[in-house]
Coordinates of C-alpha atoms in Angstrom, one line a residue:
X1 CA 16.7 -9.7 -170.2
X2 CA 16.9 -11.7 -173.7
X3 CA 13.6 -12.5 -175.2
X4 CA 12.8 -16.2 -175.9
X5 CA 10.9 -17.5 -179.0
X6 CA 9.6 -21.0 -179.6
X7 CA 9.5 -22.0 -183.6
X8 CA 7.3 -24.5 -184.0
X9 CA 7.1 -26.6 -187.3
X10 CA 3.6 -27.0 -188.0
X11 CA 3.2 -28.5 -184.3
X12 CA 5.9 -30.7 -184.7
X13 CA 9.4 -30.2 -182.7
X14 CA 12.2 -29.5 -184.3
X15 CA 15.5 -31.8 -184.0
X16 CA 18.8 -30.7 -184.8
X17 CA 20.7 -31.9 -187.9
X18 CA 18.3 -35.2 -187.6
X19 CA 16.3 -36.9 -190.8
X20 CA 12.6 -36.4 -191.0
X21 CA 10.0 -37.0 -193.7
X22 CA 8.3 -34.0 -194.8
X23 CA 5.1 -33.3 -196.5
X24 CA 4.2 -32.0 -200.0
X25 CA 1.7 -30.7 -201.5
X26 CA 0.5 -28.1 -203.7
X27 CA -0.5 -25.2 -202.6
X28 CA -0.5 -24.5 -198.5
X29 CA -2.6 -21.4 -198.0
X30 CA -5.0 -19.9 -195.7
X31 CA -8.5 -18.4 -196.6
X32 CA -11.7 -17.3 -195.3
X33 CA -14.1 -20.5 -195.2
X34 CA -17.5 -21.4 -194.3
X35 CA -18.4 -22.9 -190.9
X36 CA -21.1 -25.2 -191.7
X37 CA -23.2 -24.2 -194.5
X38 CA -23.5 -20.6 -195.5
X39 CA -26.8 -18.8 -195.0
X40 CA -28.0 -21.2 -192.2
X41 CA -30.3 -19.3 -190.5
X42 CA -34.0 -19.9 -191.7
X43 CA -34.6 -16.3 -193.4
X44 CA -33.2 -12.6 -192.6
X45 CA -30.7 -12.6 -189.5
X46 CA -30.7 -8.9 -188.5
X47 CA -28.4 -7.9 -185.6
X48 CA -25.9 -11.1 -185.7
X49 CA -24.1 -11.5 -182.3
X50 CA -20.6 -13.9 -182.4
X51 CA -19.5 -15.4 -178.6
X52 CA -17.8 -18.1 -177.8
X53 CA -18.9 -20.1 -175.2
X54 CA -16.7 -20.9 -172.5
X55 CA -17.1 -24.8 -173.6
X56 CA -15.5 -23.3 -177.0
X57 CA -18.9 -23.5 -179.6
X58 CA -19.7 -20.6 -181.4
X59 CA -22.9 -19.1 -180.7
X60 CA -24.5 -16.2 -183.0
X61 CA -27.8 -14.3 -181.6
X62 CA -30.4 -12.6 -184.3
X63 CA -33.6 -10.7 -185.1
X64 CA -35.3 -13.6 -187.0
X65 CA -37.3 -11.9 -189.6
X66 CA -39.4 -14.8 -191.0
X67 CA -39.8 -15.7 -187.6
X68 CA -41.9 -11.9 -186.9
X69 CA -38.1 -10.4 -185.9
X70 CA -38.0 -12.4 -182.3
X71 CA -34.5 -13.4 -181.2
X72 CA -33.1 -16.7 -182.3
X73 CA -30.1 -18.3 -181.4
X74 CA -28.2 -21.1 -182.9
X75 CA -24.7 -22.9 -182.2
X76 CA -22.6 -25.1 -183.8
X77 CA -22.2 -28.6 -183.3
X78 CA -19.1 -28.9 -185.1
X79 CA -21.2 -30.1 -188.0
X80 CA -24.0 -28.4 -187.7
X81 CA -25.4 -25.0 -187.2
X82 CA -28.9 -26.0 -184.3
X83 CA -31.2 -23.9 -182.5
X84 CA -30.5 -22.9 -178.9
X85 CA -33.9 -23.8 -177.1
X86 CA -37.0 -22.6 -178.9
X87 CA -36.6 -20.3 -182.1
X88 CA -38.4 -16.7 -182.0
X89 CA -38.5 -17.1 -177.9
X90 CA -38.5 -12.9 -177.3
X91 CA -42.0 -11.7 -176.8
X92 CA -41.8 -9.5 -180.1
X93 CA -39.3 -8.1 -182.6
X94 CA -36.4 -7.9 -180.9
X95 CA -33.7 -5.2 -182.1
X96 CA -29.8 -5.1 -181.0
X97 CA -29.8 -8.5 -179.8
X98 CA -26.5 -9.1 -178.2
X99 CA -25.2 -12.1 -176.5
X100 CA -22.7 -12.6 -174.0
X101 CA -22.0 -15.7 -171.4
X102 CA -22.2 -15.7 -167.7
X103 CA -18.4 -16.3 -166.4
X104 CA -20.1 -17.9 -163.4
X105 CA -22.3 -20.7 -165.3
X106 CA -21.3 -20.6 -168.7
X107 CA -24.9 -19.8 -169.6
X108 CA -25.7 -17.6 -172.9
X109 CA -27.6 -14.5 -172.3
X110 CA -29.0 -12.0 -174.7
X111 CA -30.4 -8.0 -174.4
X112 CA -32.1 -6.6 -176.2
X113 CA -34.8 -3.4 -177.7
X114 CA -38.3 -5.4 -176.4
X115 CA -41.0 -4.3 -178.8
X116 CA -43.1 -7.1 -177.4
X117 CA -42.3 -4.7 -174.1
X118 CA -42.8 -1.3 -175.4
X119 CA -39.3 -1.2 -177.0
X120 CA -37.8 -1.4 -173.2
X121 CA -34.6 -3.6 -172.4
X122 CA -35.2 -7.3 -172.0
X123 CA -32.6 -10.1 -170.9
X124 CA -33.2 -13.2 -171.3
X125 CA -30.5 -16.8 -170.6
X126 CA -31.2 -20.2 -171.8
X127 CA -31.0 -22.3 -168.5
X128 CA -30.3 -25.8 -170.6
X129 CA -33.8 -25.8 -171.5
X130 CA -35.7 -22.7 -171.7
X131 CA -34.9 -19.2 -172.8
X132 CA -36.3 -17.4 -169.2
X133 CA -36.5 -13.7 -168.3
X134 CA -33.7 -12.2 -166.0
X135 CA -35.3 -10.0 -163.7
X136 CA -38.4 -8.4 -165.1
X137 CA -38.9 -8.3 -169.2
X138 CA -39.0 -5.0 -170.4
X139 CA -37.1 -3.6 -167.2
X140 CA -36.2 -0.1 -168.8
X141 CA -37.7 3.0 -167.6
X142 CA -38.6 3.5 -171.3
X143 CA -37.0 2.5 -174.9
X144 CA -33.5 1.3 -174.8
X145 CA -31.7 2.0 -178.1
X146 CA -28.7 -0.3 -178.7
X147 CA -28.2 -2.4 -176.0
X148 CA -24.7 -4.1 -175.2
X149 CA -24.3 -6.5 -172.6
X150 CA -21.1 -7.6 -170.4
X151 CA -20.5 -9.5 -167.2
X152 CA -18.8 -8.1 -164.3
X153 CA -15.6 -9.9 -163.8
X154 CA -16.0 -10.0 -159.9
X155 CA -19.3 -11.1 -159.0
X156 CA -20.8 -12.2 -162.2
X157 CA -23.6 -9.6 -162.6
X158 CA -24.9 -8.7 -166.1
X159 CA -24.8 -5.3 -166.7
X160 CA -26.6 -3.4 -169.6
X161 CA -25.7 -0.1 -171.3
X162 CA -28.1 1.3 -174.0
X163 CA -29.3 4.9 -175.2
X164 CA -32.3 5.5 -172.7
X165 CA -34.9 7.1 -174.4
X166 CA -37.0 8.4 -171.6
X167 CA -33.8 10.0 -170.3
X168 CA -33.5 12.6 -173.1
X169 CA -31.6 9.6 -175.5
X170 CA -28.7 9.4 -172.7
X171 CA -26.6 6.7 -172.0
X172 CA -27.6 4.5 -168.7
X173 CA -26.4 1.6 -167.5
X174 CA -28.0 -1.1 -165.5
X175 CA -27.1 -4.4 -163.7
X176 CA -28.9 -7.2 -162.1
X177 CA -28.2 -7.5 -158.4
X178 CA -30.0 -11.2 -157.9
X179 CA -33.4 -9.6 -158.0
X180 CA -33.4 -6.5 -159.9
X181 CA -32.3 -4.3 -162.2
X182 CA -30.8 -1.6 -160.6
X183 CA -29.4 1.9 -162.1
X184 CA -25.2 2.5 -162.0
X185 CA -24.8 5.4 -160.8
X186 CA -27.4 8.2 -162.3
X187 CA -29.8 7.3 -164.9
X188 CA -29.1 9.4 -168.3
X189 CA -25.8 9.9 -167.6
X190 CA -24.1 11.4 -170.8
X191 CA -23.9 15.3 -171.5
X192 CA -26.4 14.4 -174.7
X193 CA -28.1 11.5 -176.9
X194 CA -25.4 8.7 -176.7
X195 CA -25.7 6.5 -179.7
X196 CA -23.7 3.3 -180.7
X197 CA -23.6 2.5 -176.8
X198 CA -20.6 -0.6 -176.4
X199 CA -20.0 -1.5 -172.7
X200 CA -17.3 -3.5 -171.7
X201 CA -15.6 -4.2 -167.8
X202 CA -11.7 -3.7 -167.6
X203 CA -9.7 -6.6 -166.4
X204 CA -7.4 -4.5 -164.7
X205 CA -9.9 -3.0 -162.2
X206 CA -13.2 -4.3 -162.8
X207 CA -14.9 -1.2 -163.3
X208 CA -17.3 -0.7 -166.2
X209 CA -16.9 1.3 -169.4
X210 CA -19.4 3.0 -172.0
X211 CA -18.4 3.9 -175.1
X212 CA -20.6 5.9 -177.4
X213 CA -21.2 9.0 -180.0
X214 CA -22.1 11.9 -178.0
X215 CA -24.2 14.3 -179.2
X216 CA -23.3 16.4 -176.4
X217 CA -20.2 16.6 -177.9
X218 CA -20.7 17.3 -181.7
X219 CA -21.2 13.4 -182.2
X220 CA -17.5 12.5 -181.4
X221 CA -16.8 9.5 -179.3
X222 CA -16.9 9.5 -175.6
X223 CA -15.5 7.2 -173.0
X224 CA -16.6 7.1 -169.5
X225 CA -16.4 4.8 -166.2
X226 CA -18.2 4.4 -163.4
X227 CA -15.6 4.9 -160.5
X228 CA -17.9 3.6 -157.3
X229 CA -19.9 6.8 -157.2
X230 CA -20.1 8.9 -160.5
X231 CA -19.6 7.9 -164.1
X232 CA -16.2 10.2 -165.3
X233 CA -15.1 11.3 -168.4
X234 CA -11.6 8.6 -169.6
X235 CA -9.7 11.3 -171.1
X236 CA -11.1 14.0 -172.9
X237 CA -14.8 14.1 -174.0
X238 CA -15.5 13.7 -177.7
X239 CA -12.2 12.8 -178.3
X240 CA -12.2 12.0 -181.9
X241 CA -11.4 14.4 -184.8
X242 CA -14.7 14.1 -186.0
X243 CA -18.4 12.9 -185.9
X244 CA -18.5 8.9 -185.8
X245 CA -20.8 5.9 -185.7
X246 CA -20.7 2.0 -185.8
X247 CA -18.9 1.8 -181.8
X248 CA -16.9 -1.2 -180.9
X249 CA -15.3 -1.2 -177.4
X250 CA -13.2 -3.6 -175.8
X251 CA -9.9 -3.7 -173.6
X252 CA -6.8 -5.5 -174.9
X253 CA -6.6 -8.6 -173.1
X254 CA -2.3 -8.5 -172.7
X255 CA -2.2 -4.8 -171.3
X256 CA -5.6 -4.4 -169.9
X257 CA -5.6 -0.7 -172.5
X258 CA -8.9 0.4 -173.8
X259 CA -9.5 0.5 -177.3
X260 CA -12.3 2.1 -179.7
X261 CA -13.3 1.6 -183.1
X262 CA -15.5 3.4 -185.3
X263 CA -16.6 4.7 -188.7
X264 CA -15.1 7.9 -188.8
X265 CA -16.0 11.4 -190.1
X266 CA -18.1 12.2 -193.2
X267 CA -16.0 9.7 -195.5
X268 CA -16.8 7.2 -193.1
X269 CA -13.5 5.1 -193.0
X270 CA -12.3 2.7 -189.7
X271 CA -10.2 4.5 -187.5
X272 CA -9.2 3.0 -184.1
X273 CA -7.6 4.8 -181.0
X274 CA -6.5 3.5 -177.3
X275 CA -6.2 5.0 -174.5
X276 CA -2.6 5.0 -173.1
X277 CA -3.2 6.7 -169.3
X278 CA -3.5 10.4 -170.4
X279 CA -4.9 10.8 -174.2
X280 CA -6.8 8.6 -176.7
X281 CA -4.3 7.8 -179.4
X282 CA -4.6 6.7 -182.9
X283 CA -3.5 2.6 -183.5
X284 CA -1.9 2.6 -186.7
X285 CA -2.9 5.4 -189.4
X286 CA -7.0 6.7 -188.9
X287 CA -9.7 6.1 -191.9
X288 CA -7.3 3.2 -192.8
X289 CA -9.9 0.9 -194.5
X290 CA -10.0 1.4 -198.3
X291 CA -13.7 3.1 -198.3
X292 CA -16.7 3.6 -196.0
X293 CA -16.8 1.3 -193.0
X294 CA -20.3 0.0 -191.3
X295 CA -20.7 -2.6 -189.0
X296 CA -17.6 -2.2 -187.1
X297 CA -16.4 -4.8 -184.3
X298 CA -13.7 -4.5 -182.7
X299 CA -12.3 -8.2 -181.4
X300 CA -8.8 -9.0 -179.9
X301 CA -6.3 -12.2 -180.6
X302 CA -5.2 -14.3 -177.7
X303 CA -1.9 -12.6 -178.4
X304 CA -3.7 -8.8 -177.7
X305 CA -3.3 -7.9 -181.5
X306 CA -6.4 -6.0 -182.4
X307 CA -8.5 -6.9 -185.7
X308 CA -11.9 -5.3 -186.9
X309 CA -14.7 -6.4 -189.2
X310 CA -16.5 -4.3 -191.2
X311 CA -18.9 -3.9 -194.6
X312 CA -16.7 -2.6 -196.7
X313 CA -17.9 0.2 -199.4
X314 CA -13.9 -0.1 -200.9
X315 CA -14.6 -3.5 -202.2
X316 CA -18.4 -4.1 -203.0
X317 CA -19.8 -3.6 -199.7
X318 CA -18.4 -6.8 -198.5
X319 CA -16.9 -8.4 -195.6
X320 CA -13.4 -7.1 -194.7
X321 CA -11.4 -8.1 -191.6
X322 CA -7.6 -6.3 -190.9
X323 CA -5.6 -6.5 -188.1
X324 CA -3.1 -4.2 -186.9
X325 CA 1.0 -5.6 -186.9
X326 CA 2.3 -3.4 -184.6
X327 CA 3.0 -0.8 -187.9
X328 CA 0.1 -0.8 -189.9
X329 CA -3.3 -2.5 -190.7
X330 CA -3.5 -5.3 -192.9
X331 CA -5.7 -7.6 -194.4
X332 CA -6.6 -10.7 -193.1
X333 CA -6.9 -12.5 -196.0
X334 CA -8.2 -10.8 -199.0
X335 CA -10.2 -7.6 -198.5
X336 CA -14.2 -8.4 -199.6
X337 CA -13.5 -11.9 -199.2
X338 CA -17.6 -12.7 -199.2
X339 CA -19.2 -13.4 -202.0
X340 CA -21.8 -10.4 -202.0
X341 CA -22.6 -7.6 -199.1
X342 CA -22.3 -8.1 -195.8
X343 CA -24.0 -6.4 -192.8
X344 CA -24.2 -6.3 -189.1
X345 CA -20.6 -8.2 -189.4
X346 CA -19.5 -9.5 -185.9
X347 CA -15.8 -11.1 -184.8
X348 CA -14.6 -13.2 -182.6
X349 CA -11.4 -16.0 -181.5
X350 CA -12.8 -19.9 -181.3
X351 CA -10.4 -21.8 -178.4
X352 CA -7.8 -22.2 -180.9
X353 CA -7.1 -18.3 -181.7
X354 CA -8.4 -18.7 -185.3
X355 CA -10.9 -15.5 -186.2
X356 CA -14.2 -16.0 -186.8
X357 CA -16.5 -13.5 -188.5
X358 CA -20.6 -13.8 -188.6
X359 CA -22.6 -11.7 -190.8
X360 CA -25.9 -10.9 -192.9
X361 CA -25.6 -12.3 -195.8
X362 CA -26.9 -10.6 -199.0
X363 CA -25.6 -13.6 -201.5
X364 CA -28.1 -16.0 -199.2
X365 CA -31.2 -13.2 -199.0
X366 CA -29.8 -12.0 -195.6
X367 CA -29.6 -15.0 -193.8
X368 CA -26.9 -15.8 -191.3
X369 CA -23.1 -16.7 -192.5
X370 CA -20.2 -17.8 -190.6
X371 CA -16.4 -18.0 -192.0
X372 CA -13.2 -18.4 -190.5
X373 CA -10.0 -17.7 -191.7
X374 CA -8.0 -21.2 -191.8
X375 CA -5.4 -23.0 -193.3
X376 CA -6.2 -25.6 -196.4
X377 CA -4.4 -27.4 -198.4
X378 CA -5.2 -28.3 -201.7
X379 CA -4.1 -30.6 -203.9
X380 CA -2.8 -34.6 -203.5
X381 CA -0.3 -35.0 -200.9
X382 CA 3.2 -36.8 -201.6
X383 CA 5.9 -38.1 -199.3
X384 CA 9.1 -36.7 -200.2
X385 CA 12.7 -37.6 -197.7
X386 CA 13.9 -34.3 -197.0
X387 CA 16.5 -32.5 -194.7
X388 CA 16.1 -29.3 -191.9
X389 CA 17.0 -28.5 -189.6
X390 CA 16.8 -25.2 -187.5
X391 CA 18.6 -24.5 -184.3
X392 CA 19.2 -23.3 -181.7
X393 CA 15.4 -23.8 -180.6
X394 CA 14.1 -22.0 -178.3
X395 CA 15.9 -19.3 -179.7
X396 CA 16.9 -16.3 -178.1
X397 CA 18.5 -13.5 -181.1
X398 CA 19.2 -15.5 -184.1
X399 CA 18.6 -18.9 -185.7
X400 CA 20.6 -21.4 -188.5
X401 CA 18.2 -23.1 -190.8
X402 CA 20.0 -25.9 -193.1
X403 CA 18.4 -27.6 -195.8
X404 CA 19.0 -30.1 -198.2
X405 CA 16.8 -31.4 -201.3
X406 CA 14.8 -28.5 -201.0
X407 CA 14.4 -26.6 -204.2
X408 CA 16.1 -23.7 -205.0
X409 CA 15.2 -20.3 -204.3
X410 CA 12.6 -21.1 -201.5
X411 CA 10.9 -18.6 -199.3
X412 CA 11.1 -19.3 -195.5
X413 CA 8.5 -17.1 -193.6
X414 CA 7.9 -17.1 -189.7
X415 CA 4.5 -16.8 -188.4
X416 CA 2.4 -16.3 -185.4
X417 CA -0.5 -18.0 -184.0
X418 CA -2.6 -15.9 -186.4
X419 CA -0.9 -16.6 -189.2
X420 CA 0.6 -13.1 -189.3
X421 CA 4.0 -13.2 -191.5
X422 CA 6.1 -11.2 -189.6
X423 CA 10.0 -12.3 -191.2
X424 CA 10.2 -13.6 -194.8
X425 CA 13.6 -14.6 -196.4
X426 CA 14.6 -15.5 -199.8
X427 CA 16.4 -19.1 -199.0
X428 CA 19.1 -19.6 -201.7
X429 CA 22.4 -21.5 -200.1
X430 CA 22.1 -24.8 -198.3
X431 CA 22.9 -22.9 -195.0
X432 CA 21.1 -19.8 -193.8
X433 CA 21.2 -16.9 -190.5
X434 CA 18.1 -15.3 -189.5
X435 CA 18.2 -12.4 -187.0
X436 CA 14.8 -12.6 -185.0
X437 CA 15.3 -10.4 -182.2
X438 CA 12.7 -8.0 -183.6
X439 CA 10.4 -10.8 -182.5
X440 CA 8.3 -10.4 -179.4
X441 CA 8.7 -13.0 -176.9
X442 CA 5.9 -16.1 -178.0
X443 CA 5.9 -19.6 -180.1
X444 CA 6.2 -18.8 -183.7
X445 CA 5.5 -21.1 -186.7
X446 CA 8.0 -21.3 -190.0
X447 CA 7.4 -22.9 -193.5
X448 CA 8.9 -23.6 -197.0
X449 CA 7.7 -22.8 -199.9
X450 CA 9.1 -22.5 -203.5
X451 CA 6.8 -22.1 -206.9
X452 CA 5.9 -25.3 -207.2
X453 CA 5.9 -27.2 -203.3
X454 CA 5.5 -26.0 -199.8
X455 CA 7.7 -28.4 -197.2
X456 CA 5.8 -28.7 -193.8
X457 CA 5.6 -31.5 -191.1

């Protein structure tokens, strides 16, 4: 069955051998920029936590320090970065604030260490109004170490995984059933202390996963599931090669496989496996980032193309984001791309599959940046008549461009809905072939550019 591809021209269609003004400007490129303001948060944001909400706004969670570490969240406006409801709403410091959005109501909650609640779990929603308890406020049986939330796909219940202290440091997962929180399967679960607890559901079946390091298992990672009865081992226990930290979990949304990232070993670099049915295999080459890794997350495209965030000791401690092309993994932009160290880095896609990356930012005292990596052009626009064409499209195996009055020794690239270049060509005679059947099936993008102009519509 032939694959089918879509080249779109900067959002524009195509027409065959046809006449069509053309834009140009000086340069075309895409970089890492600020949403809103840099450093918006009033003081220290510890723990930042990037959702989307179903609506499409970006909402980040955080330990507020100069507001005594209580959770604050904010969203943007699309101007503005505002508070959700009131700021500092927990009922003390509250540590490994994470937030997540019911898929029944759309509404943001956030878990949470409760030190206002004897360092127990809390969850708390914002009903359009208020930030209100779910359930109980400090529902735990003791301290809950890293909490991660997730929503059930099926019915809509939050669950909660964190490292239970007053189960010897075990992992334990929880859920609210309407009224309560209520234990999945056995309380304490793990063989040992499970650190770095990441809990996501898997679209294919529902059922929830718990990722963590298990010191049961000479601090490698460990994936189990809860099958209807008993939580199960995916694969082999401590899987990894060696002792890791900084767990990010999450299923690729195209294949329904799960994935793990983590700092890795005593050097500490990003490694990421999957999980294809019978082993946990390495994505791409392990300890791939250029230095010691912290802050991992682990986020997917819509396309399923896995990227991770991270503070990066290879470049300055700063903010790094790759992505993996199906070969290797690659920057996203330029590696370090924030001005000065960046911690507690989290990722995620706005509605229009452009990465988005929130942090602690050192350059602003700690506060709270976001950036996304976008396309800008600088420099004053011209009209300029020009001819291409590019046919057939859709395209099946191979495509003709022909141009006219564009300048010599232009470089046509193809892109995805990333930006990822994944064909670039020397153009140097008025009519040019292009095999693309090493493209997967999907709407591509293509552009112009010699040394002085890029040609887009």
């Amino acid at each position: 069955m032939k694959k089918l591809f879509y080249i779109l021209l900067l959002l524009l269609p195509v027409v065959v051998y046809t006449q069509q003004d053309w834009t140009q400007s000086t340069p075309l490129n895409y970089e890492w920029k600020y949403i809103g303001n840099a450093g918006f948060s009033n003081g220290q944001a510890n723990y930042t936590s990037l959702k989307v909400s179903p609506s499409g706004e970006l909402y980040v969670a955080y330990s507020a320090y100069m507001l005594s570490q209580k959770a604050t969240v904010m969203k943007f406006d699309g101007t503005h970065w505002v508070n959700v409801g009131n700021t500092g709403f927990s009922a003390g410091e509250a540590d490994y604030t994470n937030i997540a959005f019911s898929p029944s109501d759309g509404e943001p909650y956030i878990a949470y260490s409760d030190w206002g609640n004897s360092r127990k779990a809390t969850v708390m929603k914002f009903d359009g109004t208020n930030w209100v308890d779910v359930g109980n406020a400090g529902f735990s049986s003791g301290a809950a170490y890293g909490t991660s939330i997730a929503f059930n796909p099926s019915n809509g219940q939050p669950y909660v995984a964190y490292e239970d202290n007053v189960n010897a440091k075990k992992a334990t997962v929880m859920k609210f059933d309407g009224t309560n929180w209520v234990n999945i399967g056995a309380a304490g679960f793990s063989s040992g202390n499970a650190t770095w607890t990441s809990l996501a559901f898997s679209p294919s079946d529902g059922e929830p996963y718990v990722a963590f390091s298990d010191w049961g298992n000479s601090r490698k990672a460990t994936v189990m599931k809860f099958d209807g009865t008993n939580w199960i081992n995916v694969g082999n226990p401590g899987f990894s090669a060696g002792e890791v930290d900084y767990i990010s979990f999450a299923f690729n949304p195209t294949d329904a496989q799960p994935y793990i990232a983590f700092e890795d070993g005593w050097m500490g670099n990003a490694t990421v496996m999957k999980f294809d049915g019978t082993n946990w295999v390495y994505v791409g080459n392990e300890n791939f980032s250029a230095g010691e890794a912290d802050f991992i997350c682990l986020a997917f495209s819509p396309s399923g193309q896995p990227n991770v965030s991270y503070r990066d000791f290879g470049n300055s401690e700063k903010a790094t984001v790759m992505n993996f092309n199906g070969t290797n993994w690659v920057n996203v932009g330029n590696a370090g791309f924030s001005l000065d160290i960046a911690e507690y880095t989290s990722l995620a896609f706005d509605q229009s599959g452009k990465i988005c990356l929130a942090y602690w930012d050192y350059r602003y005292d700690g506060a709270a940046t976001v950036m996304k990596y976008d396309s800008v052009l600088v420099g004053i626009c011209e009209q300029q008549e020009s001819k291409f064409s590019l046919y057939p499209n859709p395209a099946f195996d191979q495509i003709t461009i022909e141009t006219s009055a564009i300048p010599e020794q232009s470089q046509l690239t193809i892109s995805n809905i990333n930006n990822q270049q994944l064909i670039t060509r020397q153009i140097t005679a008025p009519k040019t072939q292009l095999d693309i059947s090493s493209l997967s099936s999907g709407v591509y993008f293509v552009r112009l550019t010699s040394e002085k102009t890029v040609v887009t519509g």
